[in-house]
mmCIF file of C-alpha atoms in Angstrom:
data_model
loop_
_atom_site.group_PDB
_atom_site.id
_atom_site.type_symbol
_atom_site.label_atom_id
_atom_site.label_comp_id
_atom_site.label_asym_id
_atom_site.label_seq_id
_atom_site.Cartn_x
_atom_site.Cartn_y
_atom_site.Cartn_z
ATOM 1 C CA UNK A 1 -81.381 -59.620 -20.258
ATOM 2 C CA UNK A 2 -77.476 -59.221 -20.862
ATOM 3 C CA UNK A 3 -75.777 -61.490 -22.999
ATOM 4 C CA UNK A 4 -72.780 -63.815 -21.177
ATOM 5 C CA UNK A 5 -70.164 -65.559 -23.150
ATOM 6 C CA UNK A 6 -68.645 -68.397 -20.910
ATOM 7 C CA UNK A 7 -64.901 -67.651 -20.651
ATOM 8 C CA UNK A 8 -62.139 -69.395 -23.189
ATOM 9 C CA UNK A 9 -60.066 -72.174 -21.775
ATOM 10 C CA UNK A 10 -57.017 -70.294 -21.393
ATOM 11 C CA UNK A 11 -58.723 -67.687 -19.782
ATOM 12 C CA UNK A 12 -60.249 -70.420 -17.059
ATOM 13 C CA UNK A 13 -56.857 -71.835 -16.772
ATOM 14 C CA UNK A 14 -55.423 -68.573 -15.426
ATOM 15 C CA UNK A 15 -58.724 -68.114 -13.254
ATOM 16 C CA UNK A 16 -57.620 -71.967 -11.383
ATOM 17 C CA UNK A 17 -54.073 -70.989 -11.287
ATOM 18 C CA UNK A 18 -54.746 -67.860 -9.278
ATOM 19 C CA UNK A 19 -57.217 -69.476 -7.107
ATOM 20 C CA UNK A 20 -54.827 -72.257 -6.649
ATOM 21 C CA UNK A 21 -52.143 -69.986 -5.230
ATOM 22 C CA UNK A 22 -54.825 -68.665 -3.159
ATOM 23 C CA UNK A 23 -55.423 -72.114 -1.562
ATOM 24 C CA UNK A 24 -51.743 -72.689 -1.316
ATOM 25 C CA UNK A 25 -51.551 -75.539 -3.971
ATOM 26 C CA UNK A 26 -50.844 -74.009 -7.115
ATOM 27 C CA UNK A 27 -48.559 -75.790 -9.602
ATOM 28 C CA UNK A 28 -45.523 -73.811 -10.830
ATOM 29 C CA UNK A 29 -44.949 -75.889 -14.042
ATOM 30 C CA UNK A 30 -48.589 -75.414 -14.967
ATOM 31 C CA UNK A 31 -48.932 -71.949 -14.748
ATOM 32 C CA UNK A 32 -45.687 -71.300 -16.601
ATOM 33 C CA UNK A 33 -47.438 -73.063 -19.476
ATOM 34 C CA UNK A 34 -50.501 -71.187 -19.361
ATOM 35 C CA UNK A 35 -48.835 -67.794 -19.223
ATOM 36 C CA UNK A 36 -46.517 -68.941 -22.332
ATOM 37 C CA UNK A 37 -49.854 -69.714 -23.833
ATOM 38 C CA UNK A 38 -51.285 -65.922 -23.496
ATOM 39 C CA UNK A 39 -47.934 -64.882 -24.915
ATOM 40 C CA UNK A 40 -48.030 -67.126 -28.204
ATOM 41 C CA UNK A 41 -51.765 -66.084 -28.671
ATOM 42 C CA UNK A 42 -50.633 -62.142 -28.624
ATOM 43 C CA UNK A 43 -52.706 -61.464 -25.354
ATOM 44 C CA UNK A 44 -50.424 -59.548 -23.105
ATOM 45 C CA UNK A 45 -52.589 -57.078 -22.415
ATOM 46 C CA UNK A 46 -54.862 -59.392 -20.710
ATOM 47 C CA UNK A 47 -52.335 -60.670 -18.646
ATOM 48 C CA UNK A 48 -51.357 -56.926 -17.541
ATOM 49 C CA UNK A 49 -55.252 -56.166 -16.993
ATOM 50 C CA UNK A 50 -55.374 -59.110 -14.622
ATOM 51 C CA UNK A 51 -52.316 -58.186 -12.796
ATOM 52 C CA UNK A 52 -53.713 -54.572 -12.318
ATOM 53 C CA UNK A 53 -57.166 -55.998 -10.841
ATOM 54 C CA UNK A 54 -55.169 -58.063 -8.526
ATOM 55 C CA UNK A 55 -54.105 -57.432 -4.874
ATOM 56 C CA UNK A 56 -50.067 -56.283 -4.338
ATOM 57 C CA UNK A 57 -49.162 -59.530 -2.653
ATOM 58 C CA UNK A 58 -50.789 -61.630 -5.599
ATOM 59 C CA UNK A 59 -49.503 -59.437 -8.652
ATOM 60 C CA UNK A 60 -46.086 -59.595 -7.546
ATOM 61 C CA UNK A 61 -46.574 -63.330 -7.342
ATOM 62 C CA UNK A 62 -47.983 -63.488 -10.928
ATOM 63 C CA UNK A 63 -45.922 -60.903 -12.667
ATOM 64 C CA UNK A 64 -42.534 -63.552 -11.027
ATOM 65 C CA UNK A 65 -44.251 -65.871 -12.959
ATOM 66 C CA UNK A 66 -44.760 -63.763 -16.292
ATOM 67 C CA UNK A 67 -40.998 -62.720 -15.881
ATOM 68 C CA UNK A 68 -40.082 -66.523 -15.867
ATOM 69 C CA UNK A 69 -42.415 -67.201 -18.524
ATOM 70 C CA UNK A 70 -41.398 -64.761 -20.812
ATOM 71 C CA UNK A 71 -37.727 -65.273 -20.341
ATOM 72 C CA UNK A 72 -37.640 -68.714 -20.432
ATOM 73 C CA UNK A 73 -38.022 -71.982 -22.775
ATOM 74 C CA UNK A 74 -37.482 -75.826 -22.259
ATOM 75 C CA UNK A 75 -34.902 -76.910 -24.809
ATOM 76 C CA UNK A 76 -35.970 -80.059 -26.476
ATOM 77 C CA UNK A 77 -34.102 -83.291 -26.023
ATOM 78 C CA UNK A 78 -34.112 -86.781 -25.199
ATOM 79 C CA UNK A 79 -37.249 -87.797 -23.387
ATOM 80 C CA UNK A 80 -35.178 -89.877 -20.648
ATOM 81 C CA UNK A 81 -32.311 -86.783 -20.374
ATOM 82 C CA UNK A 82 -33.025 -84.149 -17.633
ATOM 83 C CA UNK A 83 -34.645 -80.703 -18.646
ATOM 84 C CA UNK A 84 -32.538 -77.856 -19.838
ATOM 85 C CA UNK A 85 -33.842 -74.508 -20.190
ATOM 86 C CA UNK A 86 -32.585 -71.579 -22.247
ATOM 87 C CA UNK A 87 -33.171 -67.981 -20.325
ATOM 88 C CA UNK A 88 -32.914 -64.598 -21.226
ATOM 89 C CA UNK A 89 -31.290 -62.232 -18.729
ATOM 90 C CA UNK A 90 -30.159 -59.002 -18.245
ATOM 91 C CA UNK A 91 -28.029 -56.542 -16.235
ATOM 92 C CA UNK A 92 -28.432 -53.250 -15.209
ATOM 93 C CA UNK A 93 -24.999 -51.127 -15.826
ATOM 94 C CA UNK A 94 -24.318 -47.630 -14.916
ATOM 95 C CA UNK A 95 -23.654 -45.091 -17.391
ATOM 96 C CA UNK A 96 -21.503 -42.029 -17.496
ATOM 97 C CA UNK A 97 -22.555 -38.694 -16.735
ATOM 98 C CA UNK A 98 -21.580 -37.074 -20.672
ATOM 99 C CA UNK A 99 -22.029 -39.627 -23.333
ATOM 100 C CA UNK A 100 -21.011 -39.021 -26.855
ATOM 101 C CA UNK A 101 -23.183 -38.998 -29.915
ATOM 102 C CA UNK A 102 -23.862 -41.522 -31.777
ATOM 103 C CA UNK A 103 -23.895 -43.928 -28.932
ATOM 104 C CA UNK A 104 -21.680 -46.659 -29.078
ATOM 105 C CA UNK A 105 -22.011 -49.064 -26.187
ATOM 106 C CA UNK A 106 -20.279 -51.826 -28.271
ATOM 107 C CA UNK A 107 -19.032 -54.787 -26.418
ATOM 108 C CA UNK A 108 -17.357 -58.153 -27.306
ATOM 109 C CA UNK A 109 -19.925 -60.447 -26.955
ATOM 110 C CA UNK A 110 -17.255 -63.540 -26.869
ATOM 111 C CA UNK A 111 -15.013 -61.816 -24.002
ATOM 112 C CA UNK A 112 -18.324 -60.304 -22.013
ATOM 113 C CA UNK A 113 -20.021 -64.475 -21.967
ATOM 114 C CA UNK A 114 -16.522 -65.674 -20.813
ATOM 115 C CA UNK A 115 -16.791 -62.664 -18.163
ATOM 116 C CA UNK A 116 -20.268 -63.686 -17.663
ATOM 117 C CA UNK A 117 -19.811 -67.581 -16.956
ATOM 118 C CA UNK A 118 -16.862 -67.152 -14.736
ATOM 119 C CA UNK A 119 -18.434 -64.118 -12.451
ATOM 120 C CA UNK A 120 -22.121 -65.888 -12.660
ATOM 121 C CA UNK A 121 -20.769 -68.879 -11.523
ATOM 122 C CA UNK A 122 -22.213 -70.820 -14.170
ATOM 123 C CA UNK A 123 -22.505 -74.528 -14.633
ATOM 124 C CA UNK A 124 -20.070 -75.895 -17.222
ATOM 125 C CA UNK A 125 -22.607 -77.148 -20.050
ATOM 126 C CA UNK A 126 -24.333 -73.758 -20.016
ATOM 127 C CA UNK A 127 -23.601 -71.705 -23.060
ATOM 128 C CA UNK A 128 -23.609 -67.897 -22.868
ATOM 129 C CA UNK A 129 -25.011 -65.703 -26.153
ATOM 130 C CA UNK A 130 -24.577 -61.823 -25.566
ATOM 131 C CA UNK A 131 -26.144 -58.994 -26.985
ATOM 132 C CA UNK A 132 -23.244 -56.925 -28.996
ATOM 133 C CA UNK A 133 -24.601 -53.937 -27.777
ATOM 134 C CA UNK A 134 -25.822 -52.333 -24.579
ATOM 135 C CA UNK A 135 -29.517 -51.551 -24.526
ATOM 136 C CA UNK A 136 -30.827 -48.441 -23.219
ATOM 137 C CA UNK A 137 -33.901 -47.442 -21.316
ATOM 138 C CA UNK A 138 -35.155 -45.733 -24.595
ATOM 139 C CA UNK A 139 -34.594 -48.720 -27.068
ATOM 140 C CA UNK A 140 -36.383 -50.787 -24.627
ATOM 141 C CA UNK A 141 -39.435 -48.807 -24.454
ATOM 142 C CA UNK A 142 -41.737 -50.265 -27.197
ATOM 143 C CA UNK A 143 -40.673 -53.950 -26.436
ATOM 144 C CA UNK A 144 -43.326 -56.496 -25.180
ATOM 145 C CA UNK A 145 -43.049 -59.692 -23.302
ATOM 146 C CA UNK A 146 -43.976 -61.639 -26.261
ATOM 147 C CA UNK A 147 -41.024 -60.100 -28.682
ATOM 148 C CA UNK A 148 -39.092 -61.071 -25.660
ATOM 149 C CA UNK A 149 -40.413 -64.587 -25.748
ATOM 150 C CA UNK A 150 -40.484 -65.454 -29.619
ATOM 151 C CA UNK A 151 -36.824 -63.745 -29.589
ATOM 152 C CA UNK A 152 -35.757 -66.331 -27.075
ATOM 153 C CA UNK A 153 -37.481 -69.231 -28.830
ATOM 154 C CA UNK A 154 -35.498 -68.686 -31.894
ATOM 155 C CA UNK A 155 -32.561 -68.623 -30.349
ATOM 156 C CA UNK A 156 -33.146 -71.752 -28.651
ATOM 157 C CA UNK A 157 -34.228 -73.698 -32.013
ATOM 158 C CA UNK A 158 -31.101 -72.497 -33.119
ATOM 159 C CA UNK A 159 -32.474 -70.434 -35.805
ATOM 160 C CA UNK A 160 -30.081 -67.403 -36.922
ATOM 161 C CA UNK A 161 -30.942 -64.610 -35.008
ATOM 162 C CA UNK A 162 -30.243 -60.755 -35.025
ATOM 163 C CA UNK A 163 -29.383 -58.296 -32.594
ATOM 164 C CA UNK A 164 -32.521 -57.993 -30.338
ATOM 165 C CA UNK A 165 -32.656 -53.920 -31.403
ATOM 166 C CA UNK A 166 -32.299 -52.822 -34.440
ATOM 167 C CA UNK A 167 -30.820 -49.133 -33.001
ATOM 168 C CA UNK A 168 -30.075 -47.565 -30.157
ATOM 169 C CA UNK A 169 -31.831 -44.148 -28.640
ATOM 170 C CA UNK A 170 -30.376 -41.805 -25.968
ATOM 171 C CA UNK A 171 -31.209 -42.933 -22.808
ATOM 172 C CA UNK A 172 -33.225 -40.622 -20.530
ATOM 173 C CA UNK A 173 -31.323 -42.381 -17.216
ATOM 174 C CA UNK A 174 -27.810 -43.220 -16.650
ATOM 175 C CA UNK A 175 -28.387 -46.805 -17.444
ATOM 176 C CA UNK A 176 -27.316 -49.257 -19.841
ATOM 177 C CA UNK A 177 -28.758 -52.976 -20.197
ATOM 178 C CA UNK A 178 -26.856 -55.941 -20.848
ATOM 179 C CA UNK A 179 -29.041 -58.559 -22.281
ATOM 180 C CA UNK A 180 -27.810 -62.519 -22.589
ATOM 181 C CA UNK A 181 -29.160 -65.471 -22.731
ATOM 182 C CA UNK A 182 -27.957 -68.914 -21.388
ATOM 183 C CA UNK A 183 -28.561 -71.740 -23.103
ATOM 184 C CA UNK A 184 -28.453 -75.172 -21.540
ATOM 185 C CA UNK A 185 -29.455 -74.060 -18.153
ATOM 186 C CA UNK A 186 -30.343 -77.100 -15.448
ATOM 187 C CA UNK A 187 -33.313 -74.978 -14.194
ATOM 188 C CA UNK A 188 -34.941 -71.677 -14.562
ATOM 189 C CA UNK A 189 -33.594 -69.945 -11.964
ATOM 190 C CA UNK A 190 -31.120 -67.216 -12.117
ATOM 191 C CA UNK A 191 -28.111 -66.122 -9.359
ATOM 192 C CA UNK A 192 -29.894 -64.411 -7.068
ATOM 193 C CA UNK A 193 -26.830 -62.775 -5.785
ATOM 194 C CA UNK A 194 -23.199 -61.522 -6.976
ATOM 195 C CA UNK A 195 -19.926 -61.715 -4.388
ATOM 196 C CA UNK A 196 -18.485 -58.363 -4.205
ATOM 197 C CA UNK A 197 -14.952 -59.751 -6.262
ATOM 198 C CA UNK A 198 -17.507 -61.011 -8.564
ATOM 199 C CA UNK A 199 -19.233 -57.975 -8.823
ATOM 200 C CA UNK A 200 -16.004 -55.797 -9.300
ATOM 201 C CA UNK A 201 -14.271 -57.973 -11.526
ATOM 202 C CA UNK A 202 -17.249 -58.217 -13.643
ATOM 203 C CA UNK A 203 -17.844 -54.570 -13.906
ATOM 204 C CA UNK A 204 -14.105 -53.903 -14.522
ATOM 205 C CA UNK A 205 -13.986 -56.345 -17.747
ATOM 206 C CA UNK A 206 -17.290 -54.659 -18.981
ATOM 207 C CA UNK A 207 -15.533 -50.881 -18.787
ATOM 208 C CA UNK A 208 -12.741 -51.947 -20.343
ATOM 209 C CA UNK A 209 -14.661 -52.897 -23.378
ATOM 210 C CA UNK A 210 -16.728 -50.224 -22.874
ATOM 211 C CA UNK A 211 -15.436 -46.842 -21.740
ATOM 212 C CA UNK A 212 -19.356 -44.945 -21.699
ATOM 213 C CA UNK A 213 -19.825 -47.256 -18.617
ATOM 214 C CA UNK A 214 -19.220 -45.897 -15.014
ATOM 215 C CA UNK A 215 -16.884 -48.060 -12.702
ATOM 216 C CA UNK A 216 -19.294 -48.138 -9.842
ATOM 217 C CA UNK A 217 -19.439 -51.814 -8.750
ATOM 218 C CA UNK A 218 -21.771 -51.228 -5.733
ATOM 219 C CA UNK A 219 -24.574 -50.193 -8.409
ATOM 220 C CA UNK A 220 -24.374 -53.716 -9.827
ATOM 221 C CA UNK A 221 -26.862 -55.822 -8.883
ATOM 222 C CA UNK A 222 -27.229 -59.755 -9.428
ATOM 223 C CA UNK A 223 -29.081 -60.708 -13.311
ATOM 224 C CA UNK A 224 -33.010 -60.719 -13.556
ATOM 225 C CA UNK A 225 -35.039 -61.904 -16.436
ATOM 226 C CA UNK A 226 -35.199 -59.622 -19.088
ATOM 227 C CA UNK A 227 -38.822 -58.780 -18.423
ATOM 228 C CA UNK A 228 -37.591 -56.844 -15.613
ATOM 229 C CA UNK A 229 -35.346 -54.873 -17.083
ATOM 230 C CA UNK A 230 -37.978 -54.012 -19.808
ATOM 231 C CA UNK A 231 -40.299 -52.717 -17.531
ATOM 232 C CA UNK A 232 -37.500 -50.746 -15.528
ATOM 233 C CA UNK A 233 -36.989 -49.163 -18.717
ATOM 234 C CA UNK A 234 -40.271 -47.987 -19.775
ATOM 235 C CA UNK A 235 -41.032 -46.902 -16.335
ATOM 236 C CA UNK A 236 -38.314 -44.346 -16.810
ATOM 237 C CA UNK A 237 -39.247 -43.001 -19.940
ATOM 238 C CA UNK A 238 -42.757 -42.780 -19.297
ATOM 239 C CA UNK A 239 -42.271 -40.943 -16.182
ATOM 240 C CA UNK A 240 -39.693 -38.588 -17.779
ATOM 241 C CA UNK A 241 -42.129 -37.999 -20.647
ATOM 242 C CA UNK A 242 -44.845 -37.260 -17.913
ATOM 243 C CA UNK A 243 -42.665 -34.649 -16.281
ATOM 244 C CA UNK A 244 -41.371 -32.944 -19.397
ATOM 245 C CA UNK A 245 -45.057 -32.041 -20.420
ATOM 246 C CA UNK A 246 -46.163 -31.154 -17.315
ATOM 247 C CA UNK A 247 -43.155 -28.856 -17.139
ATOM 248 C CA UNK A 248 -43.701 -27.507 -20.617
ATOM 249 C CA UNK A 249 -47.632 -26.615 -19.993
ATOM 250 C CA UNK A 250 -46.611 -25.232 -16.461
ATOM 251 C CA UNK A 251 -44.000 -22.724 -18.170
ATOM 252 C CA UNK A 252 -46.910 -21.725 -21.233
ATOM 253 C CA UNK A 253 -48.937 -21.016 -18.415
ATOM 254 C CA UNK A 254 -50.056 -16.952 -18.270
ATOM 255 C CA UNK A 255 -47.325 -15.527 -15.750
ATOM 256 C CA UNK A 256 -50.194 -14.642 -13.447
ATOM 257 C CA UNK A 257 -52.347 -17.706 -13.451
ATOM 258 C CA UNK A 258 -48.564 -19.861 -13.079
ATOM 259 C CA UNK A 259 -47.919 -17.711 -9.871
ATOM 260 C CA UNK A 260 -50.423 -19.004 -8.272
ATOM 261 C CA UNK A 261 -51.001 -22.463 -9.864
ATOM 262 C CA UNK A 262 -50.953 -25.857 -7.780
ATOM 263 C CA UNK A 263 -49.212 -28.862 -9.071
ATOM 264 C CA UNK A 264 -51.282 -32.022 -8.019
ATOM 265 C CA UNK A 265 -49.152 -34.904 -8.530
ATOM 266 C CA UNK A 266 -50.977 -37.938 -7.916
ATOM 267 C CA UNK A 267 -49.849 -41.256 -7.724
ATOM 268 C CA UNK A 268 -51.433 -44.926 -6.477
ATOM 269 C CA UNK A 269 -50.489 -47.976 -4.562
ATOM 270 C CA UNK A 270 -51.882 -50.905 -3.395
ATOM 271 C CA UNK A 271 -53.333 -51.947 -6.344
ATOM 272 C CA UNK A 272 -50.980 -54.201 -7.803
ATOM 273 C CA UNK A 273 -47.555 -53.829 -9.734
ATOM 274 C CA UNK A 274 -49.433 -51.348 -12.213
ATOM 275 C CA UNK A 275 -50.264 -47.956 -10.654
ATOM 276 C CA UNK A 276 -51.307 -45.097 -12.859
ATOM 277 C CA UNK A 277 -49.611 -41.486 -12.363
ATOM 278 C CA UNK A 278 -50.709 -38.582 -13.086
ATOM 279 C CA UNK A 279 -50.589 -34.489 -12.801
ATOM 280 C CA UNK A 280 -52.908 -31.989 -12.094
ATOM 281 C CA UNK A 281 -52.638 -28.175 -12.536
ATOM 282 C CA UNK A 282 -55.199 -25.737 -10.259
ATOM 283 C CA UNK A 283 -55.768 -22.115 -10.352
ATOM 284 C CA UNK A 284 -57.017 -21.467 -6.669
ATOM 285 C CA UNK A 285 -58.961 -18.353 -7.864
ATOM 286 C CA UNK A 286 -61.027 -20.306 -10.533
ATOM 287 C CA UNK A 287 -64.208 -21.964 -8.503
ATOM 288 C CA UNK A 288 -63.920 -25.570 -7.481
ATOM 289 C CA UNK A 289 -65.974 -27.134 -9.936
ATOM 290 C CA UNK A 290 -64.128 -25.484 -12.777
ATOM 291 C CA UNK A 291 -61.538 -28.499 -11.883
ATOM 292 C CA UNK A 292 -57.951 -28.642 -13.297
ATOM 293 C CA UNK A 293 -56.711 -26.070 -15.703
ATOM 294 C CA UNK A 294 -54.602 -28.945 -17.232
ATOM 295 C CA UNK A 295 -54.633 -32.953 -16.689
ATOM 296 C CA UNK A 296 -52.036 -34.934 -18.064
ATOM 297 C CA UNK A 297 -53.121 -38.638 -19.450
ATOM 298 C CA UNK A 298 -52.655 -41.450 -16.811
ATOM 299 C CA UNK A 299 -49.248 -43.391 -17.165
ATOM 300 C CA UNK A 300 -48.845 -46.631 -16.245
ATOM 301 C CA UNK A 301 -45.634 -48.220 -14.334
ATOM 302 C CA UNK A 302 -44.763 -51.445 -12.916
ATOM 303 C CA UNK A 303 -44.254 -51.330 -9.362
ATOM 304 C CA UNK A 304 -43.581 -54.570 -8.017
ATOM 305 C CA UNK A 305 -39.932 -53.403 -7.028
ATOM 306 C CA UNK A 306 -40.596 -49.809 -7.516
ATOM 307 C CA UNK A 307 -40.759 -47.447 -4.133
ATOM 308 C CA UNK A 308 -44.254 -45.675 -4.036
ATOM 309 C CA UNK A 309 -42.199 -42.925 -3.577
ATOM 310 C CA UNK A 310 -40.235 -42.533 -6.817
ATOM 311 C CA UNK A 311 -43.057 -41.527 -9.511
ATOM 312 C CA UNK A 312 -43.441 -38.589 -7.143
ATOM 313 C CA UNK A 313 -40.785 -37.465 -6.277
ATOM 314 C CA UNK A 314 -38.717 -37.427 -9.687
ATOM 315 C CA UNK A 315 -42.119 -35.233 -10.960
ATOM 316 C CA UNK A 316 -41.445 -33.177 -8.426
ATOM 317 C CA UNK A 317 -37.841 -32.512 -8.869
ATOM 318 C CA UNK A 318 -38.924 -32.267 -12.184
ATOM 319 C CA UNK A 319 -40.963 -29.388 -11.449
ATOM 320 C CA UNK A 320 -38.449 -27.768 -8.824
ATOM 321 C CA UNK A 321 -35.933 -27.395 -11.305
ATOM 322 C CA UNK A 322 -38.265 -25.469 -13.627
ATOM 323 C CA UNK A 323 -38.845 -22.836 -10.727
ATOM 324 C CA UNK A 324 -42.551 -24.598 -9.631
ATOM 325 C CA UNK A 325 -42.484 -24.219 -5.598
ATOM 326 C CA UNK A 326 -46.404 -24.823 -5.393
ATOM 327 C CA UNK A 327 -47.272 -28.629 -5.538
ATOM 328 C CA UNK A 328 -48.403 -31.284 -3.597
ATOM 329 C CA UNK A 329 -47.915 -35.177 -3.853
ATOM 330 C CA UNK A 330 -50.985 -37.164 -3.499
ATOM 331 C CA UNK A 331 -50.673 -40.963 -3.086
ATOM 332 C CA UNK A 332 -54.532 -42.693 -3.823
ATOM 333 C CA UNK A 333 -54.847 -45.884 -2.094
ATOM 334 C CA UNK A 334 -56.857 -48.664 -2.973
ATOM 335 C CA UNK A 335 -60.072 -49.465 -0.550
ATOM 336 C CA UNK A 336 -58.863 -52.174 1.438
ATOM 337 C CA UNK A 337 -55.949 -50.096 2.511
#
């Protein structure tokens, strides 16, 4: 008989909050407490495994809570005082095409805090603390939700804090990330929209400080929890690496094999916010039971706000640039879809 161990109390709490959501009587505060407890115990991977197993709507709901849990903490204060929060947020900013090396991406934290306070229309009691450099996607790639939560906790405790990233790495896409903390927010939400005049003024003020930014105000959106920026950055890095690896293998094939190779690009949808992307190279002259001449490892990307076409489109464009014209994009759907 197979042995079975009872789930630990925290896992049972996670099951309860998911079931409560399914029956429309969930407690958001209790759910965030549970998710923060997972992060504090170093069990982020357990949460990501659950996310991958949920249906798409439930997974997006849970990730929204997970982003808030990792990027917000309740500040200590008198028991009779209204609750206030510390929140770590991010803005995605457009970069110039031709960047000099080494990267500077420096901004004035005091002037930027004033810009954010004014153009995000924050409450007077909110203190803004800004990272003194803009981050890149390849810089954010090794980060974790637990790391974000730990960093925010040290800021909220008024501890001496260092920069969130020790060094910058060249970006793989034309995007930079402004990370900042909002201390003393009356609730844990972020502004959900930016008026055009505030969007333009905010970006103009940042470009004046950092010439490596591009003045493209239409690309500036409302701030998000830093967790979203982290996952967007990791997506870009992972998919570019997969594209580079596939193109390199295709280029190294024997010219006769390369001329007849068919590239299968696989993306999966319908399984929640984590989606595997992989690539197979097939030689149609080989027998069917031979399988692909090469298969990439799975790359997992976060898809809550990601168009399903994007991974395949990126890989296809990269292969076209290498001269490969025989490929197919396969979208693998979950059985319920």
